[in-house]
mmCIF file with all atom_site columns, C-alpha atoms in Angstrom:
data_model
loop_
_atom_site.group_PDB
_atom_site.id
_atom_site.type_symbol
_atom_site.label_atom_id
_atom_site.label_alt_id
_atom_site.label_comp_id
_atom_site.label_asym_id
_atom_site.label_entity_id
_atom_site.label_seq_id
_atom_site.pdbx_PDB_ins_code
_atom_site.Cartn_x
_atom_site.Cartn_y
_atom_site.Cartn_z
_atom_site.occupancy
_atom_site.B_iso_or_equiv
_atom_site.pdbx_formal_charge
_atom_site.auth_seq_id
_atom_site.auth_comp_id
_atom_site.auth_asym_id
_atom_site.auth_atom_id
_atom_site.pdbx_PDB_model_num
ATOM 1   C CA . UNK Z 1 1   ? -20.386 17.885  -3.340  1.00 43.00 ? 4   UNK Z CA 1
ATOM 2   C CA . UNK Z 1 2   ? -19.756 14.808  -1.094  1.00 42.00 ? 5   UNK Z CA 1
ATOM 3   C CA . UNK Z 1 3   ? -23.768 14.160  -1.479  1.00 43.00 ? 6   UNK Z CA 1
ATOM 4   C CA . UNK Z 1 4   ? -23.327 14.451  -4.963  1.00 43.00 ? 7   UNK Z CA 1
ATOM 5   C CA . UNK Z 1 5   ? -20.337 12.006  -5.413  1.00 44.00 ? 8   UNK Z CA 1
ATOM 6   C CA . UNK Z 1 6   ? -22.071 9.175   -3.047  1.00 45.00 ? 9   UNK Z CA 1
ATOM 7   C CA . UNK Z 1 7   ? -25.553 9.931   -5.290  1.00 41.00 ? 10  UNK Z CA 1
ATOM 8   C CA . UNK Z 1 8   ? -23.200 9.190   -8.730  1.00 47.00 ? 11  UNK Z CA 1
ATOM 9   C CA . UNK Z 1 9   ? -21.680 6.311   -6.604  1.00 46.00 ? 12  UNK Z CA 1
ATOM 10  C CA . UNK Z 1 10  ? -24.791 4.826   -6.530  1.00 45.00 ? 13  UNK Z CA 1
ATOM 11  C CA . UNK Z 1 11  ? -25.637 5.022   -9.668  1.00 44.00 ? 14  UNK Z CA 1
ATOM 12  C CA . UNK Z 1 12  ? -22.514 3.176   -11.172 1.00 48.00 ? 15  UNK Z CA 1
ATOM 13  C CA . UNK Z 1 13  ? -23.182 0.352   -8.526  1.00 48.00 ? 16  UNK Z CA 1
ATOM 14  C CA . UNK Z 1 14  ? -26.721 -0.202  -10.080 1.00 43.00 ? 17  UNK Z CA 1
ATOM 15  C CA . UNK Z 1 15  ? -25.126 -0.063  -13.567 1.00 40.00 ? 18  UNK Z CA 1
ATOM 16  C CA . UNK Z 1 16  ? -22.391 -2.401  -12.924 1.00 42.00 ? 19  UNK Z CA 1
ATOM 17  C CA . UNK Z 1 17  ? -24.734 -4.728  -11.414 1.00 41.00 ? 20  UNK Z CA 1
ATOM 18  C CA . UNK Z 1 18  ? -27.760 -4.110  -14.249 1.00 37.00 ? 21  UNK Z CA 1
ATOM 19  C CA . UNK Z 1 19  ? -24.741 -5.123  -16.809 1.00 35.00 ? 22  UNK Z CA 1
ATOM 20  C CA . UNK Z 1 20  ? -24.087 -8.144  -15.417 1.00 37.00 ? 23  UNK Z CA 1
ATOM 21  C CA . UNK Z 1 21  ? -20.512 -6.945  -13.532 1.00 41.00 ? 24  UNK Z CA 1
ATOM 22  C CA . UNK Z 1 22  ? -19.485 -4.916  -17.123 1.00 39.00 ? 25  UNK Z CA 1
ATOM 23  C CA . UNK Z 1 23  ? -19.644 -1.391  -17.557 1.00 44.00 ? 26  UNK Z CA 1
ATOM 24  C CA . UNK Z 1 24  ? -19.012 -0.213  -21.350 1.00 43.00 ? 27  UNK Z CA 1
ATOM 25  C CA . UNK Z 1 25  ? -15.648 1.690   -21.463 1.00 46.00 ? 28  UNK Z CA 1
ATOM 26  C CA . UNK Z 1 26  ? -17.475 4.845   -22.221 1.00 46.00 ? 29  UNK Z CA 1
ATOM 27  C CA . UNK Z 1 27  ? -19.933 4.867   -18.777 1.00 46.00 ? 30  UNK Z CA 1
ATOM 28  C CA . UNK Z 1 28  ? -16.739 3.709   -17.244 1.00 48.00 ? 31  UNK Z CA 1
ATOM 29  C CA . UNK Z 1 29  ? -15.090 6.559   -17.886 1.00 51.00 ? 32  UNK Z CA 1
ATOM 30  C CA . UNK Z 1 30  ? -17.581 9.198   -17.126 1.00 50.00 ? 33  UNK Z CA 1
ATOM 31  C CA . UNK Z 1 31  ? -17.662 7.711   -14.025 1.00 48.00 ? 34  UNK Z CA 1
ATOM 32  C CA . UNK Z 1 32  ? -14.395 7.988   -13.015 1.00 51.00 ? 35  UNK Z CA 1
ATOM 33  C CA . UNK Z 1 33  ? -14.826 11.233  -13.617 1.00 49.00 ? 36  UNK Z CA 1
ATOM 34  C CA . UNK Z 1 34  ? -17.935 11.749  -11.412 1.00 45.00 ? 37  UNK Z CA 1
ATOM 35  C CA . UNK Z 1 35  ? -17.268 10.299  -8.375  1.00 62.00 ? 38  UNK Z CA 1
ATOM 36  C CA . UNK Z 1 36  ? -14.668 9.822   -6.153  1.00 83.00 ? 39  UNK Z CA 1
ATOM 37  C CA . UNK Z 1 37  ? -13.406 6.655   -7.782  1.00 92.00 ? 40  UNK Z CA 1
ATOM 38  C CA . UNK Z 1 38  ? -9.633  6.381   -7.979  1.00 92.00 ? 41  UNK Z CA 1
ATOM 39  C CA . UNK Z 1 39  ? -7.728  5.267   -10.986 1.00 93.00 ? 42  UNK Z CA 1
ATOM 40  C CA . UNK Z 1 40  ? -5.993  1.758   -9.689  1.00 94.00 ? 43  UNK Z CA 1
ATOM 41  C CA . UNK Z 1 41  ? -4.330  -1.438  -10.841 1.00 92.00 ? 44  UNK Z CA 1
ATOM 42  C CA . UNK Z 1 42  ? -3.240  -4.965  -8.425  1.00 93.00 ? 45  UNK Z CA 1
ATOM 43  C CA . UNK Z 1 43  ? -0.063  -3.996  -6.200  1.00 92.00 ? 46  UNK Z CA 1
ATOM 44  C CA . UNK Z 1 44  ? 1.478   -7.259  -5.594  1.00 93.00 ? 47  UNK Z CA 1
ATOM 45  C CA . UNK Z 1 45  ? 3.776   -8.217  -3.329  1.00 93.00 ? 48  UNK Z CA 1
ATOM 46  C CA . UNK Z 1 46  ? 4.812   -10.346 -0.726  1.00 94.00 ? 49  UNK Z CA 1
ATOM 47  C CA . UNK Z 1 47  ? 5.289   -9.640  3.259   1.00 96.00 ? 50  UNK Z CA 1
ATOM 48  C CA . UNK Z 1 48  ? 7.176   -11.644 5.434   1.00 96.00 ? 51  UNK Z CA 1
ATOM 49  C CA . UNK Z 1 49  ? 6.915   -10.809 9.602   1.00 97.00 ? 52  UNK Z CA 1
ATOM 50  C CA . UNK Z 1 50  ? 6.545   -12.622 12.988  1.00 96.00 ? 53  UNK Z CA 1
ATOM 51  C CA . UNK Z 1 51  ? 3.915   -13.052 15.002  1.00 96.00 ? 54  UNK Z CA 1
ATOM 52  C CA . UNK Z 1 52  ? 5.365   -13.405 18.654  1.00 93.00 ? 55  UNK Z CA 1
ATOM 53  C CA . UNK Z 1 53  ? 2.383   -13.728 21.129  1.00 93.00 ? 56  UNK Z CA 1
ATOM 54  C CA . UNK Z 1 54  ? 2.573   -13.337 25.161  1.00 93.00 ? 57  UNK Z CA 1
ATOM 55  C CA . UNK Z 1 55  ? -1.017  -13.872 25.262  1.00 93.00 ? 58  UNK Z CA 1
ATOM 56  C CA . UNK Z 1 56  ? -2.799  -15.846 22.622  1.00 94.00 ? 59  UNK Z CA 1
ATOM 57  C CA . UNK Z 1 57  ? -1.459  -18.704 20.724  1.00 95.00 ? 60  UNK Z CA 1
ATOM 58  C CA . UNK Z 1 58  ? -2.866  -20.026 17.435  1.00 96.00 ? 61  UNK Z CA 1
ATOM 59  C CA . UNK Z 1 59  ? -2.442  -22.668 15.262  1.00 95.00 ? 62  UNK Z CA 1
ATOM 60  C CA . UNK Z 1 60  ? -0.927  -22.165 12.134  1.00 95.00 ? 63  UNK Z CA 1
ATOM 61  C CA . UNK Z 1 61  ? -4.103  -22.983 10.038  1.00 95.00 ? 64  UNK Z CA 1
ATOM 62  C CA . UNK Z 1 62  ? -6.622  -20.758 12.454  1.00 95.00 ? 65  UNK Z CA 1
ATOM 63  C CA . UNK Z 1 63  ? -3.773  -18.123 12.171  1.00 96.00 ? 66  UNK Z CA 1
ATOM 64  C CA . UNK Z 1 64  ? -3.752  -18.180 8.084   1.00 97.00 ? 67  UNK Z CA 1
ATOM 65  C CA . UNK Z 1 65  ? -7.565  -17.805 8.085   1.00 96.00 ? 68  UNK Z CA 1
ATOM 66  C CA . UNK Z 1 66  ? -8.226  -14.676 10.121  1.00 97.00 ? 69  UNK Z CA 1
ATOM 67  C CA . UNK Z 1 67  ? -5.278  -12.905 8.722   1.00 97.00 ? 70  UNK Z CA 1
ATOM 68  C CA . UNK Z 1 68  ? -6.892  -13.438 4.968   1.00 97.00 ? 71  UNK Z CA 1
ATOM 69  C CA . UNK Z 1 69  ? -10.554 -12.644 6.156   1.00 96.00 ? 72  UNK Z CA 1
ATOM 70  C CA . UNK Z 1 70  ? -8.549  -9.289  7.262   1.00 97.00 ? 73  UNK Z CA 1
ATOM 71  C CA . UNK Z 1 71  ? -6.887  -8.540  3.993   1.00 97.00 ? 74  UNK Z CA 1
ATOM 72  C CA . UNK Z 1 72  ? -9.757  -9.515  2.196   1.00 95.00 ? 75  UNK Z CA 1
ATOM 73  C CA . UNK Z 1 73  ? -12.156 -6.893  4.576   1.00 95.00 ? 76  UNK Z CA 1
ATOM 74  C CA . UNK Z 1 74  ? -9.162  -4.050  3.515   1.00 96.00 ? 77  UNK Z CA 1
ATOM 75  C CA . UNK Z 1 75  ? -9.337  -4.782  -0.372  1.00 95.00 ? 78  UNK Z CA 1
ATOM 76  C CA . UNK Z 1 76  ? -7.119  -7.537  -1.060  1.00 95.00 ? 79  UNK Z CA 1
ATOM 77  C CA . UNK Z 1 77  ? -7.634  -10.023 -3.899  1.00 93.00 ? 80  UNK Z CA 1
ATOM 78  C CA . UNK Z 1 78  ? -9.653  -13.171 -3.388  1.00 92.00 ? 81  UNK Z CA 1
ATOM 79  C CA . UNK Z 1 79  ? -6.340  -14.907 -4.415  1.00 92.00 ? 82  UNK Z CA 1
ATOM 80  C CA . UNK Z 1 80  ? -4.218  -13.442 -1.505  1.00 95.00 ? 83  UNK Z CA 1
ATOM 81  C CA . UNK Z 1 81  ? -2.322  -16.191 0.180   1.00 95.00 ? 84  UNK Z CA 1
ATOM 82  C CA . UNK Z 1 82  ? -1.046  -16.281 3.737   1.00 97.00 ? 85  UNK Z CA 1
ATOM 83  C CA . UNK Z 1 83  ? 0.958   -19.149 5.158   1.00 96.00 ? 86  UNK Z CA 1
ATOM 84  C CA . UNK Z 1 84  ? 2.222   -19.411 8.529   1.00 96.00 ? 87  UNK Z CA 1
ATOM 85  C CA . UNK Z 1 85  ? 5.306   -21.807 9.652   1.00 94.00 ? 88  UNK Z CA 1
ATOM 86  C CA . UNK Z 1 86  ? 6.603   -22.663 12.923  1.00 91.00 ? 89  UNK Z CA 1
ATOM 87  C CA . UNK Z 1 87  ? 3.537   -24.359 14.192  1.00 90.00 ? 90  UNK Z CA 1
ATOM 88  C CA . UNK Z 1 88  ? 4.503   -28.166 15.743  1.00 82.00 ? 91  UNK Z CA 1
ATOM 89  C CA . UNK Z 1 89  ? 2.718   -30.357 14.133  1.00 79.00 ? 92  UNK Z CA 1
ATOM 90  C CA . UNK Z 1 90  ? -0.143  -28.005 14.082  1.00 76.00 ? 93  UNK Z CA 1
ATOM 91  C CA . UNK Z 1 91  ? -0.931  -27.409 17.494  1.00 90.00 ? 94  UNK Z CA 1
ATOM 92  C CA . UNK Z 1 92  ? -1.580  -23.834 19.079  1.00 94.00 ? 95  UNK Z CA 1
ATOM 93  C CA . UNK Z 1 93  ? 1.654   -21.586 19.268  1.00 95.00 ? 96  UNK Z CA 1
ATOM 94  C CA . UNK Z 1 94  ? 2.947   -18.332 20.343  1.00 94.00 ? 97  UNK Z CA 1
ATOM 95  C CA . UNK Z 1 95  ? 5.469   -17.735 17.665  1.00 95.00 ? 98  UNK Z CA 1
ATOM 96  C CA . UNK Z 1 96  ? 5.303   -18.496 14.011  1.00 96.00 ? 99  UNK Z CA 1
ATOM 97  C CA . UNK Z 1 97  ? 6.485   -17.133 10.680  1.00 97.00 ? 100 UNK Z CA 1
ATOM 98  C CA . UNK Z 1 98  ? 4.176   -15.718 8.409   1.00 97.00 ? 101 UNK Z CA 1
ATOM 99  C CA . UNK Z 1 99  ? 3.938   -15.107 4.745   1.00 97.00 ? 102 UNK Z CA 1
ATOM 100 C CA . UNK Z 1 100 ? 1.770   -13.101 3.016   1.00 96.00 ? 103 UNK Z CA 1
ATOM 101 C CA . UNK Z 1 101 ? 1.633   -13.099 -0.635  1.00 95.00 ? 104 UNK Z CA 1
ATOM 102 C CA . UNK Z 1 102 ? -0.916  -10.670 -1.985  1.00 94.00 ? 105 UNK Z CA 1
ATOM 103 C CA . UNK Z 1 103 ? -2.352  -7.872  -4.937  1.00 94.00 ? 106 UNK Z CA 1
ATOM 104 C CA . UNK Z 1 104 ? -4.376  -5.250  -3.224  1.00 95.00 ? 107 UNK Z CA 1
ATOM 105 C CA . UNK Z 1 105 ? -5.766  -2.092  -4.898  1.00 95.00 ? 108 UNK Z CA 1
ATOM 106 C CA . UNK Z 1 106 ? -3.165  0.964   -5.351  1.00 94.00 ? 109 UNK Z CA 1
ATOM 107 C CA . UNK Z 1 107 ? -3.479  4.201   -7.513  1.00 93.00 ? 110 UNK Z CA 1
ATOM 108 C CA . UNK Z 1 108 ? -2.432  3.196   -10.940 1.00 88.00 ? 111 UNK Z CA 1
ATOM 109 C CA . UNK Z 1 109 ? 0.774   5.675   -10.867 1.00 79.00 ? 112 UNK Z CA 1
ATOM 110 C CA . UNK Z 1 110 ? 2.340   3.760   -7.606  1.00 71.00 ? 113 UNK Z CA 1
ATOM 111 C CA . UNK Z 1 111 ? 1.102   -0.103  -7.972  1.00 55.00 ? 114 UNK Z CA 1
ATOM 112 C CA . UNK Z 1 112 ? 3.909   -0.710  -10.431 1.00 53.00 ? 115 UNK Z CA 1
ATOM 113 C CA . UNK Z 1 113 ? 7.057   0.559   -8.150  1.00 50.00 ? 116 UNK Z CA 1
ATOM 114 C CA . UNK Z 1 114 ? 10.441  -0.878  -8.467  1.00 46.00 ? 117 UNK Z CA 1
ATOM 115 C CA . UNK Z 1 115 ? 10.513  -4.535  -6.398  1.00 51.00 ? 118 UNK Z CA 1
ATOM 116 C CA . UNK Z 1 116 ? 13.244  -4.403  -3.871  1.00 53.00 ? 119 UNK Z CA 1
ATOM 117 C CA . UNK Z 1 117 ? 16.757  -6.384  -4.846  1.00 47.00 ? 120 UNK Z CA 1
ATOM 118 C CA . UNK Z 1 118 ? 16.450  -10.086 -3.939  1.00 54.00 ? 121 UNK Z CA 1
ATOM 119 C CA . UNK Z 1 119 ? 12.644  -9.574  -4.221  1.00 62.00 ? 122 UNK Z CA 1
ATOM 120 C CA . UNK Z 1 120 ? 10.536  -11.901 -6.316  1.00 69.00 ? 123 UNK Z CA 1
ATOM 121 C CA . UNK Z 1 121 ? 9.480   -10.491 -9.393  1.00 80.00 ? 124 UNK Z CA 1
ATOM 122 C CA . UNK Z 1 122 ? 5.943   -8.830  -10.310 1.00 75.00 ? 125 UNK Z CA 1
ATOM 123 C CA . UNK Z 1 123 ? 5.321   -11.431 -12.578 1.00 78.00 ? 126 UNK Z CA 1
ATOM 124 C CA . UNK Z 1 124 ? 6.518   -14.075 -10.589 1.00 80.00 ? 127 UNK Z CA 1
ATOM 125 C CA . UNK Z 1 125 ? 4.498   -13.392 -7.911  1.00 83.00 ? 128 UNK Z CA 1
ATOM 126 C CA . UNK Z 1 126 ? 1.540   -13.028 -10.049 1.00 79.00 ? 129 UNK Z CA 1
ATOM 127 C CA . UNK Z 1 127 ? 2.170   -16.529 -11.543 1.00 80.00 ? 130 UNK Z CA 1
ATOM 128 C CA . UNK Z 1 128 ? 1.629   -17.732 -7.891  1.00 79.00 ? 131 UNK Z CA 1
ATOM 129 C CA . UNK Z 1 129 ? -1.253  -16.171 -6.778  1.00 82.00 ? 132 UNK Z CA 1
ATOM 130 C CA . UNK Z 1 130 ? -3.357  -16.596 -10.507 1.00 72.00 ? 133 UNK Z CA 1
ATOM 131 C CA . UNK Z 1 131 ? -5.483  -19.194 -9.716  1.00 66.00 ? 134 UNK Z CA 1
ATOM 132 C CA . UNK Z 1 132 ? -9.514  -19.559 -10.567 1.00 58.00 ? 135 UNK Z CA 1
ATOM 133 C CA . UNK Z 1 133 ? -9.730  -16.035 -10.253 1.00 67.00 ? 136 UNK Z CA 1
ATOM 134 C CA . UNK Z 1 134 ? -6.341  -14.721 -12.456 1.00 76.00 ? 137 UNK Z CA 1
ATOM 135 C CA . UNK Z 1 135 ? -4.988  -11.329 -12.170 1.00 85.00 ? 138 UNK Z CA 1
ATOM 136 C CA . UNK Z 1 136 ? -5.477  -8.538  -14.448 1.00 82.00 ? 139 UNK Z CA 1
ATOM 137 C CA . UNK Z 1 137 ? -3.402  -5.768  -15.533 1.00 83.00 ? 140 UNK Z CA 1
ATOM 138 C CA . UNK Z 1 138 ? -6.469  -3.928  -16.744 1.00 88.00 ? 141 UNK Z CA 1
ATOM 139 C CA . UNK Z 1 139 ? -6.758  -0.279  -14.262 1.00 92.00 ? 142 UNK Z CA 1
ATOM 140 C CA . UNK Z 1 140 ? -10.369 -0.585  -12.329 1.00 93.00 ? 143 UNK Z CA 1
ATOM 141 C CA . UNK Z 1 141 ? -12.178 1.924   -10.150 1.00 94.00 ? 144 UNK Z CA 1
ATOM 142 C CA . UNK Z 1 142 ? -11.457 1.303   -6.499  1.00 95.00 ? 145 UNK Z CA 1
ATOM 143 C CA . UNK Z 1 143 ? -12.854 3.962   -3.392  1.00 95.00 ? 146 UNK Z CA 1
ATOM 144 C CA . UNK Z 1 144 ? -11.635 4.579   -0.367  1.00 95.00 ? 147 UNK Z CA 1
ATOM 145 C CA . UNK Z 1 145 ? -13.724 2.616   2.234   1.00 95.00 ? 148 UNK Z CA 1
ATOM 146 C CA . UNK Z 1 146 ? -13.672 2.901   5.842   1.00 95.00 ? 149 UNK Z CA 1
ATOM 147 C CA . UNK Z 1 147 ? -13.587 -0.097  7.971   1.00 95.00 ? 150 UNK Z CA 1
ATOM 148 C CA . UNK Z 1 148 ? -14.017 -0.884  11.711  1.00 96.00 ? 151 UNK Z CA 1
ATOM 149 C CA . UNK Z 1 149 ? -12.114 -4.211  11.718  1.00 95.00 ? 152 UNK Z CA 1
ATOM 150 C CA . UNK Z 1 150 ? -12.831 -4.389  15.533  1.00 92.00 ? 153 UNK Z CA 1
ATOM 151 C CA . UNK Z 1 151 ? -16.651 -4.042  15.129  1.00 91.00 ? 154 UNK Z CA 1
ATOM 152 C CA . UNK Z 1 152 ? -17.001 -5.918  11.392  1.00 93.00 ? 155 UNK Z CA 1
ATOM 153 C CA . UNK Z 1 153 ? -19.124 -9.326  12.321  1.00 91.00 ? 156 UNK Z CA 1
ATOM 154 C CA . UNK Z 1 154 ? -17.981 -10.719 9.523   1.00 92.00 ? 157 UNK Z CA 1
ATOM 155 C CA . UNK Z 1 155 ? -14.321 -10.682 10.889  1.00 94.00 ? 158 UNK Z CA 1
ATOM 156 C CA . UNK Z 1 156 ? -15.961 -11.967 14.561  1.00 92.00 ? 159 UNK Z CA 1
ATOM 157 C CA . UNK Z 1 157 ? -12.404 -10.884 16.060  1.00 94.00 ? 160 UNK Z CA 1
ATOM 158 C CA . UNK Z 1 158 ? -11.948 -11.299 19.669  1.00 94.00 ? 161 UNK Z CA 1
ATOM 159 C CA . UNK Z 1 159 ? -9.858  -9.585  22.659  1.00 94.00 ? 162 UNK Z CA 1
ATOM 160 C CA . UNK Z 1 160 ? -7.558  -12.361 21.968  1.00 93.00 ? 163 UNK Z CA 1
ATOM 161 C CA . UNK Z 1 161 ? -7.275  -11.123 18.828  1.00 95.00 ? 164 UNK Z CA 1
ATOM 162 C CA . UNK Z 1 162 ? -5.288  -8.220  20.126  1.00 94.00 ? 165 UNK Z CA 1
ATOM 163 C CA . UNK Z 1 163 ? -1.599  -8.955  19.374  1.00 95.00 ? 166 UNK Z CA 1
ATOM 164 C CA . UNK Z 1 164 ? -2.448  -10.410 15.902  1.00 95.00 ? 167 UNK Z CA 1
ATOM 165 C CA . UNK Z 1 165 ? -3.928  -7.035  15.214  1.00 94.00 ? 168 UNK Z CA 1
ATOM 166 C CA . UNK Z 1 166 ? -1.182  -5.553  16.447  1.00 95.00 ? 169 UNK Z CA 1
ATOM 167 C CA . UNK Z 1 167 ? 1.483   -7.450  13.965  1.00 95.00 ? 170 UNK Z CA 1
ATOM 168 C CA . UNK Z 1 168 ? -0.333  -6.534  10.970  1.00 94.00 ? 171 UNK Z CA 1
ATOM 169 C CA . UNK Z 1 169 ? -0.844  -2.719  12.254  1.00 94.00 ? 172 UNK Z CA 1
ATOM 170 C CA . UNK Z 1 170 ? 3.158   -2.916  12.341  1.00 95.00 ? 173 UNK Z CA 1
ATOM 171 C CA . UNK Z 1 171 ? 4.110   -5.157  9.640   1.00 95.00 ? 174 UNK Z CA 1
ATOM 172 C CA . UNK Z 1 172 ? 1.476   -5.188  7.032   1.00 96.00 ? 175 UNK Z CA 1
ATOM 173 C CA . UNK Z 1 173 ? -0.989  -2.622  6.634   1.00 95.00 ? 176 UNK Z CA 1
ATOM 174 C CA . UNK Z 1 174 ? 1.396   -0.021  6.387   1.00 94.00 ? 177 UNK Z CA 1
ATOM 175 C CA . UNK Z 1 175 ? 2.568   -1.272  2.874   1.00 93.00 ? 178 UNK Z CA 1
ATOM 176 C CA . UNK Z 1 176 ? -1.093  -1.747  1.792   1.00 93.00 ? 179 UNK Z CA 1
ATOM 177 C CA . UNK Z 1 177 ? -2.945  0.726   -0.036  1.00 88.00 ? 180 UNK Z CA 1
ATOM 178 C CA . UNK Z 1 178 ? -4.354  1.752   3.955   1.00 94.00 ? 181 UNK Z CA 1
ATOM 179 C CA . UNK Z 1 179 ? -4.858  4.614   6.025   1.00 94.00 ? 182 UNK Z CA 1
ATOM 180 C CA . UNK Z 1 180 ? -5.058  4.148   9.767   1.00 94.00 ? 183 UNK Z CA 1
ATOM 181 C CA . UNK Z 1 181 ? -8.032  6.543   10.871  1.00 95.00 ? 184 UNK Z CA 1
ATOM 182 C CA . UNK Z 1 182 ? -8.335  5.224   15.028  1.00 92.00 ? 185 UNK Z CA 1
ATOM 183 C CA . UNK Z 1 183 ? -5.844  3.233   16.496  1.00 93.00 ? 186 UNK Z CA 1
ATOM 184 C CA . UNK Z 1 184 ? -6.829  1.677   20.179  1.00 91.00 ? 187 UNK Z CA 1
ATOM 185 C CA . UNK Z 1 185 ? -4.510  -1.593  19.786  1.00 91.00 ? 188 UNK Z CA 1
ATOM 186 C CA . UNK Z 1 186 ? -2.991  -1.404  23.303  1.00 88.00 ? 189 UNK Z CA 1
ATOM 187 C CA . UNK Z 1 187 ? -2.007  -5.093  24.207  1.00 91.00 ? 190 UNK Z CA 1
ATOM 188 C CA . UNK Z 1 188 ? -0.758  -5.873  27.674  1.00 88.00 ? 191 UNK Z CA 1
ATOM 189 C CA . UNK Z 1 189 ? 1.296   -8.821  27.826  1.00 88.00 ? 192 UNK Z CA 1
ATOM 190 C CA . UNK Z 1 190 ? 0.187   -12.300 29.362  1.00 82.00 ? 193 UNK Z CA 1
ATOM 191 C CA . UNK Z 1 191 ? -3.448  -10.341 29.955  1.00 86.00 ? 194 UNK Z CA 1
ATOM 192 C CA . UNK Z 1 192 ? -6.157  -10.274 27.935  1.00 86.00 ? 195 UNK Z CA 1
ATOM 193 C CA . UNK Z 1 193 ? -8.676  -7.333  27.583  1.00 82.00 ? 196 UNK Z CA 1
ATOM 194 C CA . UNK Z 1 194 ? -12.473 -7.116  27.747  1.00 83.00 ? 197 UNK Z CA 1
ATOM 195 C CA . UNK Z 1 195 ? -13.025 -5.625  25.010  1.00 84.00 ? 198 UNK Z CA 1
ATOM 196 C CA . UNK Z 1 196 ? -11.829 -6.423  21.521  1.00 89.00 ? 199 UNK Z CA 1
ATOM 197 C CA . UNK Z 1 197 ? -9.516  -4.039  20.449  1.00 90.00 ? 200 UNK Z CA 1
ATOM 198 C CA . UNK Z 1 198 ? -10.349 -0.969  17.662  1.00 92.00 ? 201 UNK Z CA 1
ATOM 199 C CA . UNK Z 1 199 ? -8.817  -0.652  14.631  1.00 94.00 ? 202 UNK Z CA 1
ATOM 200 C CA . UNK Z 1 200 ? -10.357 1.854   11.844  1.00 95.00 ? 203 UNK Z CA 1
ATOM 201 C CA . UNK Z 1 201 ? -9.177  2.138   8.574   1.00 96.00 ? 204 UNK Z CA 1
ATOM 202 C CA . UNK Z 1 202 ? -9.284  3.661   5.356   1.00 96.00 ? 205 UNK Z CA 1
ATOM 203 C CA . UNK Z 1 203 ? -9.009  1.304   2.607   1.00 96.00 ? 206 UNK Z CA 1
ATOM 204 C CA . UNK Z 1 204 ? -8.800  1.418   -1.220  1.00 95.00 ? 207 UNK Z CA 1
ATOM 205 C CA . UNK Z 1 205 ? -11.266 -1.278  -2.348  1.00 95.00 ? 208 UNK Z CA 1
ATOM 206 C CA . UNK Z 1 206 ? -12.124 -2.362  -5.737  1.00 93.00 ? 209 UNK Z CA 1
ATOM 207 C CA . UNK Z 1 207 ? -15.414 -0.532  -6.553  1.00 87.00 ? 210 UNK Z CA 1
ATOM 208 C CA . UNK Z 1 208 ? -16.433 -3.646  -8.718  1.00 67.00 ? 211 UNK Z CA 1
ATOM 209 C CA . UNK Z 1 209 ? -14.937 -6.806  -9.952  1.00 57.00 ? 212 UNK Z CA 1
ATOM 210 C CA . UNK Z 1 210 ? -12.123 -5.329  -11.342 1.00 49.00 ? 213 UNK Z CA 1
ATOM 211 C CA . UNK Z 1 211 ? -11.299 -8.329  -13.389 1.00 49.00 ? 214 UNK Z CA 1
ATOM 212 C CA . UNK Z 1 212 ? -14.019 -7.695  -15.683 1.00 43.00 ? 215 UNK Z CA 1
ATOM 213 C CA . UNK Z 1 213 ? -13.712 -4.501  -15.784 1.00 41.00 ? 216 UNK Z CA 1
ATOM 214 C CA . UNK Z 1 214 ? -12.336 -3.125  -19.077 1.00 38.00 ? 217 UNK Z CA 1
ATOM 215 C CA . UNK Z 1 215 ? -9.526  -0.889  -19.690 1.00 39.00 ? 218 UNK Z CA 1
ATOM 216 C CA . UNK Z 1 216 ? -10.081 2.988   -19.850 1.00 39.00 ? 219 UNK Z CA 1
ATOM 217 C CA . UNK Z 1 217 ? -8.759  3.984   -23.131 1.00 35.00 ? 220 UNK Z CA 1
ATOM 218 C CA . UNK Z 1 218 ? -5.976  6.652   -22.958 1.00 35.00 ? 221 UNK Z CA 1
ATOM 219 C CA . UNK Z 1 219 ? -4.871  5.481   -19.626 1.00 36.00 ? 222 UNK Z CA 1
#
């Protein structure tokens, strides 16, 4: 059945990508239905946490970057934003504020939960991120994906790396749309490691643009 599922994964790739990134409502339905595609729609929030750092220090900027190429490798949208504050006048530190403010893929019956009191708004939050690439409201297909973030190139993360991993392992991923499948983030205070540290995950990622992707009728 698994064989079967990947085979009919396949195929809606190649048809997304023959249509030019659209999929005609019916195909898109069928293959919801044929694969193991999940049902989903943008969760957005915002996180707020501290990075505190015995062993590697980072400047606010370089801190920003790898933190989105990390949400982006687990799903996020391409208009996730992540600011860090605490950083004098930009130079290398061990302890900074971050905020991140992001949509990321969730099962279309839990993306819209109830926003904290005090929170910002769905809406409000979507009116920051929507940018050149705006938010829809529209349900997509999204699949579980797993990723290595230790051993992903792309992501080039070092044993440095370790306590930044860490943080978002405490503060973040668990109110993403992730499952943690291996877990060998073991940082040791004012030493650093060999070997960069393993994280593997199971993340809901957007099987195709989902901002072209048009609404399944009934839904």
């Amino acid at each position: 059945m698994r064989s079967q599922s990947r085979l009919s994964l396949l195929a809606l790739c190649a048809a997304v990508s023959a249509a030019g990134g659209l999929l005609p409502v019916a195909g898109y339905a069928a293959a919801m239905a044929s694969t193991d595609a999940v049902q989903s729609t943008w969760k957005v929030q915002e996180i707020r946490y501290s990075y505190v750092g015995f062993t590697t220090a980072y400047t606010c900027d370089a801190a920003e970057d790898k933190l989105k190429e990390i949400l982006m490798a687990v799903g996020a949208h391409p208009s996730t934003m992540v600011r860090a504050n605490g950083c004098q006048m930009d130079r290398p530190s061990r302890n900074f504020f971050v905020t991140i403010t992001t949509a990321t893929p969730a099962p279309a019956t839990d993306a819209t939960a109830a926003v904290p009191a005090g929170e910002k708004t769905r809406q409000q939050l979507i009116e920051r991120l929507n940018g050149k690439k705006p938010i829809s409201d529209a349900p997509f297909a999204a699949v579980w994906k797993t990723v290595d973030l230790g051993r992903d190139r792309d992501l080039n993360l070092k044993p440095g790396d370790c306590e930044l991993m860490q943080g978002l392992r405490e503060s973040v991923l668990p109110k993403l749309s992730v499952k943690i499948e291996s877990d060998k983030v073991q940082c040791t205070p004012h030493q650093l490691d060999i070997l960069t540290p393993e994280l593997k995950v199971s993340a809901l990622v957007p099987l195709a643009s989902p901002d072209q992707s048009p609404a399944i009728k009934g839904t």
